[in-house]
């Protein structure tokens, strides 16, 4: 029998039955309040989880390609990469999604595969554009395969690059990263500066003035 079907108590005796009914009502009210709170918490957690990647990237909280200032370990990513082919890989760390593409004219290009809009995965689409595109399916973001520049959609910045080199045996290596909008040369020089200055000089990187930029001049 439900609470509403219970016979009414005697008019002169409001005691135990009313008290029990009141207690049950309170418990149901409390339970439904808890349930609503839990539901709201779950919704907030799920929505927050979906958004947090993008917000983290936007706010600079999460690690991004090009964040490293020191030299990165070279990593072999393929024995070879033929024209028109692409390869998903991780660099410099296991959590850093990246993509390498070989355009039909032989150009080799590497990029972060994390969209600069809300951090969805960027995919290589050979069938799009005149020579293929880097495409983010979340909000139709499109990046130029040759430069990483945004060509369509909401991404606010170009894709950071992964610096790739090809050895004489055809193997492809990742050797560094750039920040969004930074040139390959500037990214490489930044990562070599201070630790591999001889190599940086060979590559034509600007030489730090004697004493370094951080040296403090004494007032006389
Ligand atoms: Fe890539 Fe929005 S997350 S376009």
GROMACS .gro file of C-alpha atoms and ligand atoms in nm:
model
  224
    1UNK     CA    1   0.000   0.000   0.000
    2UNK     CA    2   0.139   0.341  -0.091
    3UNK     CA    3   0.160   0.633   0.145
    4UNK     CA    4  -0.143   0.799  -0.015
    5UNK     CA    5  -0.355   0.483   0.022
    6UNK     CA    6  -0.309   0.453   0.394
    7UNK     CA    7  -0.624   0.516   0.598
    8UNK     CA    8  -0.633   0.851   0.770
    9UNK     CA    9  -0.549   0.842   1.139
   10UNK     CA   10  -0.815   0.909   1.397
   11UNK     CA   11  -0.884   1.278   1.423
   12UNK     CA   12  -0.784   1.288   1.788
   13UNK     CA   13  -0.468   1.088   1.737
   14UNK     CA   14  -0.220   1.259   1.504
   15UNK     CA   15   0.077   1.076   1.668
   16UNK     CA   16   0.268   0.781   1.518
   17UNK     CA   17   0.102   0.757   1.173
   18UNK     CA   18   0.144   1.125   1.095
   19UNK     CA   19   0.495   1.118   1.230
   20UNK     CA   20   0.580   0.815   1.014
   21UNK     CA   21   0.422   0.974   0.709
   22UNK     CA   22   0.608   1.295   0.771
   23UNK     CA   23   0.935   1.106   0.815
   24UNK     CA   24   0.879   0.913   0.494
   25UNK     CA   25   0.794   1.232   0.308
   26UNK     CA   26   1.111   1.392   0.440
   27UNK     CA   27   1.315   1.093   0.334
   28UNK     CA   28   1.169   1.089  -0.017
   29UNK     CA   29   1.225   1.464  -0.046
   30UNK     CA   30   1.581   1.423   0.074
   31UNK     CA   31   1.641   1.132  -0.163
   32UNK     CA   32   1.509   1.317  -0.464
   33UNK     CA   33   1.714   1.621  -0.367
   34UNK     CA   34   2.022   1.401  -0.345
   35UNK     CA   35   1.938   1.245  -0.678
   36UNK     CA   36   1.895   1.581  -0.846
   37UNK     CA   37   2.220   1.701  -0.695
   38UNK     CA   38   2.401   1.388  -0.809
   39UNK     CA   39   2.253   1.422  -1.154
   40UNK     CA   40   2.363   1.781  -1.179
   41UNK     CA   41   2.706   1.685  -1.055
   42UNK     CA   42   2.733   1.408  -1.315
   43UNK     CA   43   2.617   1.638  -1.595
   44UNK     CA   44   2.864   1.903  -1.484
   45UNK     CA   45   3.144   1.646  -1.465
   46UNK     CA   46   3.073   1.504  -1.809
   47UNK     CA   47   3.033   1.845  -1.973
   48UNK     CA   48   3.338   1.971  -1.789
   49UNK     CA   49   3.532   1.666  -1.900
   50UNK     CA   50   3.446   1.733  -2.262
   51UNK     CA   51   3.538   2.097  -2.238
   52UNK     CA   52   3.841   2.077  -2.014
   53UNK     CA   53   4.079   1.962  -2.286
   54UNK     CA   54   4.004   2.260  -2.503
   55UNK     CA   55   4.001   2.503  -2.214
   56UNK     CA   56   4.327   2.361  -2.085
   57UNK     CA   57   4.491   2.404  -2.420
   58UNK     CA   58   4.339   2.750  -2.464
   59UNK     CA   59   4.456   2.857  -2.119
   60UNK     CA   60   4.800   2.706  -2.164
   61UNK     CA   61   4.752   2.463  -1.873
   62UNK     CA   62   4.803   2.143  -2.068
   63UNK     CA   63   5.125   2.051  -2.238
   64UNK     CA   64   5.133   2.153  -2.603
   65UNK     CA   65   5.369   2.085  -2.889
   66UNK     CA   66   5.647   2.341  -2.880
   67UNK     CA   67   5.633   2.387  -2.504
   68UNK     CA   68   5.976   2.231  -2.458
   69UNK     CA   69   6.265   2.472  -2.454
   70UNK     CA   70   6.542   2.213  -2.429
   71UNK     CA   71   6.655   1.983  -2.709
   72UNK     CA   72   6.427   1.687  -2.779
   73UNK     CA   73   6.536   1.331  -2.838
   74UNK     CA   74   6.522   1.234  -3.207
   75UNK     CA   75   6.269   0.958  -3.270
   76UNK     CA   76   6.242   0.735  -3.574
   77UNK     CA   77   5.878   0.734  -3.679
   78UNK     CA   78   5.888   0.537  -4.006
   79UNK     CA   79   6.121   0.334  -4.227
   80UNK     CA   80   5.983   0.533  -4.518
   81UNK     CA   81   5.686   0.746  -4.618
   82UNK     CA   82   5.567   0.744  -4.979
   83UNK     CA   83   5.400   1.038  -5.158
   84UNK     CA   84   5.034   1.066  -5.061
   85UNK     CA   85   5.085   0.866  -4.742
   86UNK     CA   86   5.038   0.985  -4.386
   87UNK     CA   87   5.132   0.848  -4.049
   88UNK     CA   88   4.991   0.908  -3.700
   89UNK     CA   89   5.257   0.900  -3.432
   90UNK     CA   90   5.337   1.038  -3.085
   91UNK     CA   91   5.605   1.298  -3.026
   92UNK     CA   92   5.781   1.418  -2.817
   93UNK     CA   93   5.593   1.238  -2.538
   94UNK     CA   94   5.352   0.948  -2.554
   95UNK     CA   95   5.055   1.178  -2.497
   96UNK     CA   96   5.152   1.414  -2.781
   97UNK     CA   97   4.951   1.314  -3.090
   98UNK     CA   98   5.114   1.406  -3.417
   99UNK     CA   99   5.073   1.341  -3.788
  100UNK     CA  100   5.327   1.319  -4.069
  101UNK     CA  101   5.228   1.362  -4.434
  102UNK     CA  102   5.420   1.323  -4.758
  103UNK     CA  103   5.267   1.540  -5.026
  104UNK     CA  104   5.260   1.423  -5.388
  105UNK     CA  105   5.555   1.650  -5.477
  106UNK     CA  106   5.767   1.480  -5.210
  107UNK     CA  107   5.737   1.750  -4.942
  108UNK     CA  108   5.751   1.602  -4.594
  109UNK     CA  109   5.553   1.780  -4.322
  110UNK     CA  110   5.477   1.703  -3.959
  111UNK     CA  111   5.223   1.863  -3.729
  112UNK     CA  112   5.065   1.836  -3.391
  113UNK     CA  113   4.740   1.642  -3.440
  114UNK     CA  114   4.571   1.837  -3.159
  115UNK     CA  115   4.332   2.096  -3.298
  116UNK     CA  116   4.405   2.451  -3.181
  117UNK     CA  117   4.032   2.511  -3.133
  118UNK     CA  118   3.911   2.264  -2.869
  119UNK     CA  119   4.178   1.994  -2.888
  120UNK     CA  120   3.998   1.738  -3.104
  121UNK     CA  121   4.207   1.502  -3.315
  122UNK     CA  122   4.314   1.640  -3.651
  123UNK     CA  123   4.304   1.390  -3.938
  124UNK     CA  124   4.479   1.371  -4.273
  125UNK     CA  125   4.224   1.376  -4.557
  126UNK     CA  126   4.392   1.298  -4.886
  127UNK     CA  127   4.059   1.329  -5.069
  128UNK     CA  128   4.005   1.695  -4.972
  129UNK     CA  129   4.145   2.001  -5.147
  130UNK     CA  130   4.396   1.996  -5.432
  131UNK     CA  131   4.667   1.812  -5.237
  132UNK     CA  132   4.490   1.687  -4.926
  133UNK     CA  133   4.404   1.870  -4.605
  134UNK     CA  134   4.442   1.838  -4.232
  135UNK     CA  135   4.086   1.824  -4.113
  136UNK     CA  136   3.923   1.848  -3.771
  137UNK     CA  137   3.579   1.683  -3.778
  138UNK     CA  138   3.458   1.840  -3.451
  139UNK     CA  139   3.374   2.183  -3.597
  140UNK     CA  140   3.495   2.154  -3.956
  141UNK     CA  141   3.833   2.308  -3.890
  142UNK     CA  142   4.074   2.286  -4.184
  143UNK     CA  143   4.451   2.338  -4.192
  144UNK     CA  144   4.682   2.373  -4.492
  145UNK     CA  145   4.885   2.053  -4.533
  146UNK     CA  146   5.191   2.246  -4.651
  147UNK     CA  147   5.203   2.515  -4.382
  148UNK     CA  148   4.967   2.418  -4.100
  149UNK     CA  149   4.784   2.751  -4.141
  150UNK     CA  150   4.410   2.764  -4.074
  151UNK     CA  151   4.215   2.770  -4.401
  152UNK     CA  152   3.859   2.720  -4.269
  153UNK     CA  153   3.655   2.685  -3.952
  154UNK     CA  154   3.703   2.812  -3.597
  155UNK     CA  155   4.062   2.715  -3.506
  156UNK     CA  156   4.231   3.037  -3.389
  157UNK     CA  157   4.590   2.942  -3.460
  158UNK     CA  158   4.798   2.732  -3.703
  159UNK     CA  159   4.898   2.381  -3.601
  160UNK     CA  160   5.231   2.361  -3.420
  161UNK     CA  161   5.482   2.170  -3.633
  162UNK     CA  162   5.684   1.860  -3.566
  163UNK     CA  163   6.024   1.898  -3.731
  164UNK     CA  164   6.087   1.594  -3.952
  165UNK     CA  165   6.404   1.491  -4.133
  166UNK     CA  166   6.465   1.210  -4.377
  167UNK     CA  167   6.780   1.000  -4.356
  168UNK     CA  168   6.962   0.873  -4.666
  169UNK     CA  169   6.806   0.528  -4.612
  170UNK     CA  170   6.459   0.686  -4.640
  171UNK     CA  171   6.375   0.659  -4.271
  172UNK     CA  172   6.182   0.951  -4.123
  173UNK     CA  173   6.277   1.103  -3.788
  174UNK     CA  174   6.112   1.358  -3.563
  175UNK     CA  175   6.376   1.585  -3.413
  176UNK     CA  176   6.192   1.880  -3.259
  177UNK     CA  177   5.873   2.083  -3.241
  178UNK     CA  178   5.765   2.439  -3.299
  179UNK     CA  179   5.508   2.657  -3.133
  180UNK     CA  180   5.203   2.760  -3.329
  181UNK     CA  181   5.310   3.010  -3.594
  182UNK     CA  182   5.683   2.960  -3.527
  183UNK     CA  183   5.911   2.869  -3.819
  184UNK     CA  184   6.097   2.536  -3.824
  185UNK     CA  185   6.428   2.720  -3.796
  186UNK     CA  186   6.318   2.931  -3.500
  187UNK     CA  187   6.175   2.628  -3.319
  188UNK     CA  188   6.489   2.426  -3.369
  189UNK     CA  189   6.717   2.714  -3.269
  190UNK     CA  190   6.513   2.773  -2.952
  191UNK     CA  191   6.546   2.411  -2.851
  192UNK     CA  192   6.919   2.396  -2.923
  193UNK     CA  193   7.010   2.731  -2.769
  194UNK     CA  194   7.225   2.710  -2.459
  195UNK     CA  195   7.270   2.333  -2.470
  196UNK     CA  196   7.396   2.250  -2.819
  197UNK     CA  197   7.532   2.583  -2.928
  198UNK     CA  198   7.786   2.435  -3.175
  199UNK     CA  199   7.509   2.256  -3.363
  200UNK     CA  200   7.286   2.563  -3.338
  201UNK     CA  201   7.564   2.770  -3.496
  202UNK     CA  202   7.608   2.515  -3.777
  203UNK     CA  203   7.237   2.548  -3.849
  204UNK     CA  204   7.267   2.926  -3.873
  205UNK     CA  205   7.091   3.003  -3.546
  206UNK     CA  206   7.154   3.350  -3.401
  207UNK     CA  207   7.452   3.345  -3.167
  208UNK     CA  208   7.391   3.470  -2.815
  209UNK     CA  209   7.601   3.777  -2.730
  210UNK     CA  210   7.898   3.719  -2.498
  211UNK     CA  211   7.783   3.704  -2.138
  212UNK     CA  212   7.433   3.598  -2.240
  213UNK     CA  213   7.108   3.791  -2.240
  214UNK     CA  214   7.060   3.728  -1.870
  215UNK     CA  215   7.384   3.897  -1.763
  216UNK     CA  216   7.325   4.196  -1.545
  217UNK     CA  217   7.526   4.512  -1.615
  218UNK     CA  218   7.683   4.673  -1.314
  219UNK     CA  219   7.622   5.045  -1.274
  220UNK     CA  220   7.937   5.249  -1.225
  221LIG    FE1  221   3.880   2.137  -3.410
  221LIG    FE2  222   3.675   2.269  -3.307
  221LIG     S1  223   3.803   2.128  -3.208
  221LIG     S2  224   3.749   2.273  -3.509
   0.00000   0.00000   0.00000
